[in-house]
PDB file of C-alpha atoms in Angstrom:
ATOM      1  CA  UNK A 153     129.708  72.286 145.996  1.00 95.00           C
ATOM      2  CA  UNK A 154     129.979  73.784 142.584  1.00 96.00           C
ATOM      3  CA  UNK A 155     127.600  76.110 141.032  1.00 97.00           C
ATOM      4  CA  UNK A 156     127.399  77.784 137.629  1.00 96.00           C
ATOM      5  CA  UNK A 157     127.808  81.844 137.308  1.00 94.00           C
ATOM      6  CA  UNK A 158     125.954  82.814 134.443  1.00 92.00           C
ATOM      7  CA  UNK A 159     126.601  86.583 132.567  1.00 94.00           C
ATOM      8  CA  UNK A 160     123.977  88.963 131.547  1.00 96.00           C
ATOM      9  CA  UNK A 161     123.185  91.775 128.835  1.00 96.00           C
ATOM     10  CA  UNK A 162     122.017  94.943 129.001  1.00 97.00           C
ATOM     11  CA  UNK A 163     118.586  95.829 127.133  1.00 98.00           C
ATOM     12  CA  UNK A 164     119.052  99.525 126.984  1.00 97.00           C
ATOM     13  CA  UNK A 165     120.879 101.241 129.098  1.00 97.00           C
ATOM     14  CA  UNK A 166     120.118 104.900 130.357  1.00 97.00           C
ATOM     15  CA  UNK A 167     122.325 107.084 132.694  1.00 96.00           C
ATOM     16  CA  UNK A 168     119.644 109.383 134.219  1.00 95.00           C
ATOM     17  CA  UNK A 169     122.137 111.711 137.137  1.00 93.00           C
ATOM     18  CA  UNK A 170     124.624 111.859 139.191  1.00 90.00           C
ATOM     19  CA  UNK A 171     124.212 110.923 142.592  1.00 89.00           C
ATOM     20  CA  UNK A 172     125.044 112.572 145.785  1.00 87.00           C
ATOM     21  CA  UNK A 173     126.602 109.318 147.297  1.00 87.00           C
ATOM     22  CA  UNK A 174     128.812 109.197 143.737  1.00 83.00           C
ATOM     23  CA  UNK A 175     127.058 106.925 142.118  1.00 86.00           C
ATOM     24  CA  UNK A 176     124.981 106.951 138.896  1.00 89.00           C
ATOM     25  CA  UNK A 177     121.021 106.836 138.800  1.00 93.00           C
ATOM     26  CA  UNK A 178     120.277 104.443 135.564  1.00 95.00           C
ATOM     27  CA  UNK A 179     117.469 102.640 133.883  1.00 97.00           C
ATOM     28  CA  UNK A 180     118.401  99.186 132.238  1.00 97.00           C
ATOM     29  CA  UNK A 181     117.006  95.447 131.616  1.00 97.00           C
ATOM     30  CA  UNK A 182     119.431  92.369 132.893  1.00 96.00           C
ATOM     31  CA  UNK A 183     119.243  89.823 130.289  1.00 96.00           C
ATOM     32  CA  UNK A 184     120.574  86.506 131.528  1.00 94.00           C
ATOM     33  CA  UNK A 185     122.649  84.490 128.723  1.00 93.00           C
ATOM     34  CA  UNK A 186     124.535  80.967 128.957  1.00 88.00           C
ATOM     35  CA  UNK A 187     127.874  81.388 128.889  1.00 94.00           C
ATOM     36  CA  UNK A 188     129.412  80.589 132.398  1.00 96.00           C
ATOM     37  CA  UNK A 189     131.858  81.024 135.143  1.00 97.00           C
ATOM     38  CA  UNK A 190     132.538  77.545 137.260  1.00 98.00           C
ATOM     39  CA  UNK A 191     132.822  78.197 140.893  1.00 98.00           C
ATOM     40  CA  UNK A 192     133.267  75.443 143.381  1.00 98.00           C
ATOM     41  CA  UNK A 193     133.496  76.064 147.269  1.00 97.00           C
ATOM     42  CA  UNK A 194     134.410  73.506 149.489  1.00 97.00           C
ATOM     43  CA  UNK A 195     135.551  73.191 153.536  1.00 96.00           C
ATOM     44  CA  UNK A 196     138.872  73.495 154.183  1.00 97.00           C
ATOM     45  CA  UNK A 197     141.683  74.221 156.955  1.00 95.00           C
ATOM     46  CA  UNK A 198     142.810  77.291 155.373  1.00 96.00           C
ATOM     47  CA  UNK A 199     141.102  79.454 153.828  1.00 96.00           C
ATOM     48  CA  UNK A 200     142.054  79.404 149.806  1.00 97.00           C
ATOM     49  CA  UNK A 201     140.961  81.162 146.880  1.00 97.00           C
ATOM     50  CA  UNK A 202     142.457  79.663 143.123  1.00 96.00           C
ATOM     51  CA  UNK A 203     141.334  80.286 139.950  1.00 96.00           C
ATOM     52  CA  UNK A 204     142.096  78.682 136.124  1.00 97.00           C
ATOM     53  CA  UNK A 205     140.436  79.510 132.827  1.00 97.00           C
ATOM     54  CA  UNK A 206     140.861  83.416 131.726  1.00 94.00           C
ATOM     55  CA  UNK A 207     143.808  84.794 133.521  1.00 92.00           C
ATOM     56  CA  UNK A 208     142.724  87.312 136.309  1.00 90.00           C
ATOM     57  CA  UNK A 209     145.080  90.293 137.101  1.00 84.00           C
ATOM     58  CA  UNK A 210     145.677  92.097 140.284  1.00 83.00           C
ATOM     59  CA  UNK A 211     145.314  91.427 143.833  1.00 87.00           C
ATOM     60  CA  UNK A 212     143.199  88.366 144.602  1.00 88.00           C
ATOM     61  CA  UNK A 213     142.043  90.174 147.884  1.00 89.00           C
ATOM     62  CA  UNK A 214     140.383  92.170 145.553  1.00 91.00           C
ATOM     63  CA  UNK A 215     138.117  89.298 143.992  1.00 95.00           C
ATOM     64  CA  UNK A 216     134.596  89.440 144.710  1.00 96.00           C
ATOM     65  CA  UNK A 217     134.660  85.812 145.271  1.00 97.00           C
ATOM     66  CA  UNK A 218     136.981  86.827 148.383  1.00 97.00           C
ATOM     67  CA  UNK A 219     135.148  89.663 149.291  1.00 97.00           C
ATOM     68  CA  UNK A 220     131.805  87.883 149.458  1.00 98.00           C
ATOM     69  CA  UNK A 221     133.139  85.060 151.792  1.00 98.00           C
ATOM     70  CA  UNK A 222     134.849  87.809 154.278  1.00 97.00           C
ATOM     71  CA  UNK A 223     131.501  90.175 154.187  1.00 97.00           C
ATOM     72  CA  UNK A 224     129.332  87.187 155.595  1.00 97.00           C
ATOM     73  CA  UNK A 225     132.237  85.788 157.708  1.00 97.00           C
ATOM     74  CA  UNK A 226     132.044  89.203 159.261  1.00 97.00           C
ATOM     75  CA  UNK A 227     128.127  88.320 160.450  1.00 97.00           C
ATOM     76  CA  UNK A 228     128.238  84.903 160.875  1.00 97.00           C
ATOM     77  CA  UNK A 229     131.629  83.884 162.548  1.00 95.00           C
ATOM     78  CA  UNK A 230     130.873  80.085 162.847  1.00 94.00           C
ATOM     79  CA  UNK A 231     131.581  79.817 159.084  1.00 96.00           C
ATOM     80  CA  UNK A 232     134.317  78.177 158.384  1.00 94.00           C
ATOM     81  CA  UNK A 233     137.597  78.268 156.715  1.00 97.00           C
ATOM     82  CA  UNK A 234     136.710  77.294 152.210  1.00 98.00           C
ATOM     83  CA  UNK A 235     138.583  76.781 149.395  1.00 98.00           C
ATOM     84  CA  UNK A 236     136.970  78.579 146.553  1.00 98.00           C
ATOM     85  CA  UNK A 237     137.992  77.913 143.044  1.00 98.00           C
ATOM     86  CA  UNK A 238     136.916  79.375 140.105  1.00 98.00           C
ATOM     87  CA  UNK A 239     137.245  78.728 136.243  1.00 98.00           C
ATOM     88  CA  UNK A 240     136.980  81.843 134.346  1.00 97.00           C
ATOM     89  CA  UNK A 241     134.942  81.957 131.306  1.00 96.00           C
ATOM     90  CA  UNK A 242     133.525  85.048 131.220  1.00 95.00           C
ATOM     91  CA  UNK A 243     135.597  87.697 129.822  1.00 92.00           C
ATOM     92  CA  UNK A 244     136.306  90.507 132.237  1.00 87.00           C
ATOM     93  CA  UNK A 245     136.317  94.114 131.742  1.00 80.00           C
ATOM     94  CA  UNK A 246     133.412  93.327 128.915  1.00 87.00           C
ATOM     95  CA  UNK A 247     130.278  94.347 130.255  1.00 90.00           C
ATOM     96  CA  UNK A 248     128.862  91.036 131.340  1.00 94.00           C
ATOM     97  CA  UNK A 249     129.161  90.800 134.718  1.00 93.00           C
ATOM     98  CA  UNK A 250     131.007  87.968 135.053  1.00 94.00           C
ATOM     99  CA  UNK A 251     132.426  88.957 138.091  1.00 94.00           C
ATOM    100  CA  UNK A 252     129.310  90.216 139.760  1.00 95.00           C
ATOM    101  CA  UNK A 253     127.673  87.144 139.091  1.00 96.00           C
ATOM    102  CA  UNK A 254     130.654  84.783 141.044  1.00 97.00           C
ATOM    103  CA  UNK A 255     130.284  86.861 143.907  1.00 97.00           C
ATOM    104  CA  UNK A 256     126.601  86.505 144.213  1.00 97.00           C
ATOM    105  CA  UNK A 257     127.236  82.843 143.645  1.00 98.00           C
ATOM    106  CA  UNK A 258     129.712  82.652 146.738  1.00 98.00           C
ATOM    107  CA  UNK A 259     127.048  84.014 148.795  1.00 98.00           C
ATOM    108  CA  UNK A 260     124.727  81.693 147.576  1.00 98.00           C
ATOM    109  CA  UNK A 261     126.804  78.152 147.924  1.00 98.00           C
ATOM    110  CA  UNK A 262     128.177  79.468 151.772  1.00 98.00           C
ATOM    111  CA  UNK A 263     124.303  79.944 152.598  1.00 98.00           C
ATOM    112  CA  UNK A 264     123.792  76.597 151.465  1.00 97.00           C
ATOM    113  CA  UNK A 265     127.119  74.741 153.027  1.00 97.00           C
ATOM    114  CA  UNK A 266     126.592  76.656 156.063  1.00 97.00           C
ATOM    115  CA  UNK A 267     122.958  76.189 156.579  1.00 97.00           C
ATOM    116  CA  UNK A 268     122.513  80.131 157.267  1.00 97.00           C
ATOM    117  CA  UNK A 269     118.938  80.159 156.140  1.00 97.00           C
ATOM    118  CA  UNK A 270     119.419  83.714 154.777  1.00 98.00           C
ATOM    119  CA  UNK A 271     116.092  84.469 153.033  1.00 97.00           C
ATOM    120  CA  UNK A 272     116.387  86.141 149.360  1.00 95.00           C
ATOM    121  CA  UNK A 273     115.961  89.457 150.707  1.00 95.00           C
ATOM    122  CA  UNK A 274     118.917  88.808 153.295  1.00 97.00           C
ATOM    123  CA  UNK A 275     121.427  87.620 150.097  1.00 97.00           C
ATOM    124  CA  UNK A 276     120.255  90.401 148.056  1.00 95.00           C
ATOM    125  CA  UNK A 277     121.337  92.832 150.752  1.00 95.00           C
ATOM    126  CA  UNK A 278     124.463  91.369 150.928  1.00 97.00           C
ATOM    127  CA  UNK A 279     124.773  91.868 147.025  1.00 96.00           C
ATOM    128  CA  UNK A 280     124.485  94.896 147.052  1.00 93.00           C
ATOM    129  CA  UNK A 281     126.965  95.503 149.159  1.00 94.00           C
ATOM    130  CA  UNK A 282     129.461  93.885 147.117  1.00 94.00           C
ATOM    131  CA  UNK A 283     128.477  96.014 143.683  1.00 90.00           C
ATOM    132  CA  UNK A 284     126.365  97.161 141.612  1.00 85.00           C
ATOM    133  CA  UNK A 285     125.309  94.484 139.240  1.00 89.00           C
ATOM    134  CA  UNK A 286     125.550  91.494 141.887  1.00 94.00           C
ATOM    135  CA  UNK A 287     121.760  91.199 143.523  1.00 94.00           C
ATOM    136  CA  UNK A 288     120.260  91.083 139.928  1.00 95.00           C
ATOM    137  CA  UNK A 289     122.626  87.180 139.934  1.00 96.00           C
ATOM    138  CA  UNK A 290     120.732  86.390 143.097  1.00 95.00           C
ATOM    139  CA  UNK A 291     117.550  86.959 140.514  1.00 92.00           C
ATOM    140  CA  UNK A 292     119.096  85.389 137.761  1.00 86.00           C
ATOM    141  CA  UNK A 293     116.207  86.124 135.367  1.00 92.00           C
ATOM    142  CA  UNK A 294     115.015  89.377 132.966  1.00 95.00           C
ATOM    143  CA  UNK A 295     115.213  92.171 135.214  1.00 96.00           C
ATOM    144  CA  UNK A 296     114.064  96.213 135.301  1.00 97.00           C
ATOM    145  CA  UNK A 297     116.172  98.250 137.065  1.00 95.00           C
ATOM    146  CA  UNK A 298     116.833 101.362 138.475  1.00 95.00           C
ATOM    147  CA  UNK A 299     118.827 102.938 141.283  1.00 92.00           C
ATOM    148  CA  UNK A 300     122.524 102.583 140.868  1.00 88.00           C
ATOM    149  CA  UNK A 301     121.642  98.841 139.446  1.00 89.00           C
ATOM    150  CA  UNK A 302     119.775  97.479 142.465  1.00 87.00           C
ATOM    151  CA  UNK A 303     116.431  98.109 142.572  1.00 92.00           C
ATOM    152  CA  UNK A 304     115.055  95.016 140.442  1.00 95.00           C
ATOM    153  CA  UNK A 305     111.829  93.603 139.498  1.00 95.00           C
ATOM    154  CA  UNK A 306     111.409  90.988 137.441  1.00 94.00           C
ATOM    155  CA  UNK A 307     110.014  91.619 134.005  1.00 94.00           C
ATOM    156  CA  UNK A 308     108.603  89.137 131.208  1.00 91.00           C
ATOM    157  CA  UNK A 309     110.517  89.214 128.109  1.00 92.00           C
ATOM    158  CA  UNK A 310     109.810  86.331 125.897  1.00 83.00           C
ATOM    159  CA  UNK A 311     113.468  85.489 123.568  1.00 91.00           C
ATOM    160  CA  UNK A 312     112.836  82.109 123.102  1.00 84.00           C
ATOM    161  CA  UNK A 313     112.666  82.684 119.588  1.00 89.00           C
ATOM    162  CA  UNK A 314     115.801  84.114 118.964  1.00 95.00           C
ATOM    163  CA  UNK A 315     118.842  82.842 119.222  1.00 96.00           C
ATOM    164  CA  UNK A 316     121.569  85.772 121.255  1.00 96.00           C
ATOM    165  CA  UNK A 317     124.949  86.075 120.010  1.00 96.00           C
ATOM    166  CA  UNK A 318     127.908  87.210 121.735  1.00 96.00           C
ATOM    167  CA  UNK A 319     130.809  89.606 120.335  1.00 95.00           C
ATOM    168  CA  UNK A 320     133.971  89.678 122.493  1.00 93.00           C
ATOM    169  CA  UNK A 321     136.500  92.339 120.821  1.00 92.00           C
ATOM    170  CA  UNK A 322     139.321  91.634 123.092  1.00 88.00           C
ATOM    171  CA  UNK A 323     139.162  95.426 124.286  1.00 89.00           C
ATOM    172  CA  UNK A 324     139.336  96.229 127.743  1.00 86.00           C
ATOM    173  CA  UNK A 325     137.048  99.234 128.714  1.00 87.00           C
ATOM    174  CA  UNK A 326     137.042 100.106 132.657  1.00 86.00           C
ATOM    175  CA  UNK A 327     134.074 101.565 133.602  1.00 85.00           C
ATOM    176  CA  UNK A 328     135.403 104.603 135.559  1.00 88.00           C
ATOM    177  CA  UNK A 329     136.296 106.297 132.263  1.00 92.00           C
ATOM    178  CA  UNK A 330     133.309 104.931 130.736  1.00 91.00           C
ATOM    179  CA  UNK A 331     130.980 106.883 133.017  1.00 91.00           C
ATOM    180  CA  UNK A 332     133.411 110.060 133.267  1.00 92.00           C
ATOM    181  CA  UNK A 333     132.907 110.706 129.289  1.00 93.00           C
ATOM    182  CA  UNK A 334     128.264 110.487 129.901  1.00 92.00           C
ATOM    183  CA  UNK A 335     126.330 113.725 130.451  1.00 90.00           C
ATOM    184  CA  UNK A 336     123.515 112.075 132.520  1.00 92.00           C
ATOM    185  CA  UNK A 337     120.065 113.157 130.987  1.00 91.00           C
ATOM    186  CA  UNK A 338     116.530 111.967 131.623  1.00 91.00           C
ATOM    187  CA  UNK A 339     115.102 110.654 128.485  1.00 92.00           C
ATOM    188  CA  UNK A 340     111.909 111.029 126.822  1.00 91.00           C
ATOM    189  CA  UNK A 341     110.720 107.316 126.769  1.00 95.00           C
ATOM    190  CA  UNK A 342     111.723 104.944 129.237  1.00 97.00           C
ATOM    191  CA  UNK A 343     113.453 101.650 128.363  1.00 97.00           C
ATOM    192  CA  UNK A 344     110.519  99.810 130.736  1.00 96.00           C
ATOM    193  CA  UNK A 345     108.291 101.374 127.817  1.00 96.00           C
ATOM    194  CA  UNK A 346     110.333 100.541 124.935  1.00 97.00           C
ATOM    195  CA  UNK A 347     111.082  96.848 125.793  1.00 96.00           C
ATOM    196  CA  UNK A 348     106.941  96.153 125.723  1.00 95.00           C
ATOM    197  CA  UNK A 349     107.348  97.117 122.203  1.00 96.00           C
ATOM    198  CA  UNK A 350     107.743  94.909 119.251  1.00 95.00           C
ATOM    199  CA  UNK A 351     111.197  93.683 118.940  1.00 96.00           C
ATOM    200  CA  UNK A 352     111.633  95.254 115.605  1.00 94.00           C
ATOM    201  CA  UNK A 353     111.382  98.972 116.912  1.00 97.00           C
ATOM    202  CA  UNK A 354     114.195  98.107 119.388  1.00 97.00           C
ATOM    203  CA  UNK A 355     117.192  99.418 116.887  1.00 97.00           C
ATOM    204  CA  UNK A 356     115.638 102.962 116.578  1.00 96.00           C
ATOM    205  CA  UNK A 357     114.849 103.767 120.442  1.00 97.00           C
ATOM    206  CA  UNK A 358     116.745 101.108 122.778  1.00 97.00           C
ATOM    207  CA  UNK A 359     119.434 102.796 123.181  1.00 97.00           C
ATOM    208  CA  UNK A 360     122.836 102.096 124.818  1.00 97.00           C
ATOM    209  CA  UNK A 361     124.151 105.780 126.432  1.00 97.00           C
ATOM    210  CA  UNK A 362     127.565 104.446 126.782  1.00 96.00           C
ATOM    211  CA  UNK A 363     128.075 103.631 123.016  1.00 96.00           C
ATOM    212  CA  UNK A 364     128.793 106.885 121.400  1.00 95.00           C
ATOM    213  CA  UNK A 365     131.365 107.645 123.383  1.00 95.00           C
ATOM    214  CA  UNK A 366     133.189 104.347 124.066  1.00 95.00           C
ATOM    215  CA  UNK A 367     132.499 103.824 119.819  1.00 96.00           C
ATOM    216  CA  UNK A 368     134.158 107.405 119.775  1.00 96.00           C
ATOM    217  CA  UNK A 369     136.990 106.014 121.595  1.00 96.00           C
ATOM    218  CA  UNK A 370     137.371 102.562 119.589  1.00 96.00           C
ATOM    219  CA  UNK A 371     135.790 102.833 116.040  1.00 96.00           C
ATOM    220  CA  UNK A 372     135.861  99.410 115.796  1.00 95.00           C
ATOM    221  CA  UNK A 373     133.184  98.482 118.226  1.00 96.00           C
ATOM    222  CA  UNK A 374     131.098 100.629 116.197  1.00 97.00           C
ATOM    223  CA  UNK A 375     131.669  98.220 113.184  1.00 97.00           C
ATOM    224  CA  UNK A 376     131.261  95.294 115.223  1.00 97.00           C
ATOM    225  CA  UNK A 377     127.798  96.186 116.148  1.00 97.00           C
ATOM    226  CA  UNK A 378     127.372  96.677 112.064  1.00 97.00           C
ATOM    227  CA  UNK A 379     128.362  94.003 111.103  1.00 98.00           C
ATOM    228  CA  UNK A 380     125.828  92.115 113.616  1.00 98.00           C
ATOM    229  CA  UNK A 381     123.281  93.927 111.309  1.00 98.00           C
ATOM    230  CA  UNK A 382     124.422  92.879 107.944  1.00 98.00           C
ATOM    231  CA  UNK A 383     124.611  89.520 109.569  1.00 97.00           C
ATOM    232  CA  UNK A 384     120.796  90.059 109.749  1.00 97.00           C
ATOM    233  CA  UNK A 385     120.371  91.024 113.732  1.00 98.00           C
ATOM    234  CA  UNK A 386     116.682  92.033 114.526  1.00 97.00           C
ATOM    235  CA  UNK A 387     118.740  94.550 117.724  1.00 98.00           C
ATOM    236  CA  UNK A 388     122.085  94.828 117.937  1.00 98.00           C
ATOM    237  CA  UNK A 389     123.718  96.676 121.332  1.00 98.00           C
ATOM    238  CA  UNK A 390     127.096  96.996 123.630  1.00 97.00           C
ATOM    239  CA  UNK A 391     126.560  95.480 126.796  1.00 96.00           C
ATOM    240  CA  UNK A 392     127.023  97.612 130.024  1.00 93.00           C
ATOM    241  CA  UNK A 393     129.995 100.095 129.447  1.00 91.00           C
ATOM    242  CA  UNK A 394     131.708  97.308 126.974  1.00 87.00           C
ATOM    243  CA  UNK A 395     133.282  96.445 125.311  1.00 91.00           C
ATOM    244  CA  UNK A 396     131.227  92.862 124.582  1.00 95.00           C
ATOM    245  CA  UNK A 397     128.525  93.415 122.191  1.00 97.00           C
ATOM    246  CA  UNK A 398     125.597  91.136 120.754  1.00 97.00           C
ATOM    247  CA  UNK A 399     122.785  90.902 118.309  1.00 98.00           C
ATOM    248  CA  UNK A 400     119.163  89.591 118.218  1.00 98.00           C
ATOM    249  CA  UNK A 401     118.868  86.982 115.431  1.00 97.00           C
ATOM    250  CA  UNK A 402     115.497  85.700 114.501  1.00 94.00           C
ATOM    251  CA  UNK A 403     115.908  81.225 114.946  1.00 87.00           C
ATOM    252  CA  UNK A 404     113.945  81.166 111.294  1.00 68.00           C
TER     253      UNK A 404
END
């Protein structure tokens, strides 16, 4: 079985507090956008997990592909040993979600091998338990949400008339430090507001609260995202805690 991971962008992104359980309360819209990860699961007498395409560093254990397939193995322990490969495409450490999205995918294609019959509340669950970002890839479409990431509801944005272009800098950023250099704030308007607004309004209030001080850190981010505008981008934004970045161009 193979099944395509897609990535996603951030449409604003607000960090509101800090959470007693240590994580963040935010405000953001999941954008899905075509550029995938490949990830094919089939049965097998050992369990196996391989990987080409961008080279992926550290412990495999650590993979959310892996960690997906041992969290339902853990309720269900009639599935069977998989192989699980996956072709990297995604960029890691870019604020995309590539990674979020191939473990939601595992969970997805071991439902369907294994006949589970887990409903979509059931799988999104499960994503959450694996991070963040990973039940808005059970969605897989525009997305409000709140919570640490995980409280989603689906929300019409119409981009068909744009065309979305991705910026990769080659810059690692881990989140960790990204969210250690934020004063969490509540903000006047919220993003669920500003995204019903014209698209054209977006540059002056959509606003990104991980930019100033990851731009701080790597100026040339910062002229990445201006050069998006002299290109002629409508919006122009960093993605999650970065370092990806991409503009808003009008298809006329």
């Amino acid at each position: 079985m193979i099944q395509f991971s897609p990535c996603k962008i951030n449409l604003g992104l607000s960090i509101l507090e800090k959470r007693t359980d240590g994580f963040h309360a935010l405000e953001t819209v999941f954008y899905p956008v075509a550029l995938h990860d490949i990830v094919e699961l089939v049965p097998a007498k050992l369990f196996a997990f391989t990987h080409t395409g961008i080279s992926i560093p550290g412990d495999t254990s650590n993979n959310l592909c892996v960690k997906a397939y041992h969290l339902l193995k853990a309720d269900y322990p009639h599935i069977g040993d998989v192989k699980i490969h996956l072709h990297k495409n995604i960029p890691m450490g870019a604020g995309l979600g590539g990674g979020s999205a191939d473990g939601s995918t595992v969970l997805q294609l071991l439902n369907e091998l294994f006949k589970l019959n887990l409903s979509k509340t059931q799988l999104l669950n499960y994503a959450a338990e694996l991070g963040s970002d990973c039940p808005f890839f059970i969605f897989n479409e525009a997305c409000h949400a709140t919570g640490r990431g995980e409280i989603l509801a689906p929300i019409s944005i119409d981009l068909s008339n744009y065309t979305i272009v991705l910026v990769h800098p080659g810059i690692h950023i881990a989140t960790p430090w990204a969210f250690q250099q934020l004063t969490p704030c509540v903000k006047e308007k919220t993003i669920a507001e500003i995204i019903k607004q014209p698209i054209d309004t977006w540059k002056a209030e959509l606003i990104n609260d991980f930019e100033a001080p990851v731009f701080k850190a790597y100026p040339a981010l910062e002229n990445f995202k201006n050069n998006l505008y002299k290109q002629g981008a409508i919006y122009a934004s960093m993605s999650g805690s970065g370092s990806s970045l991409f503009g808003i161009f009008s298809k006329g």
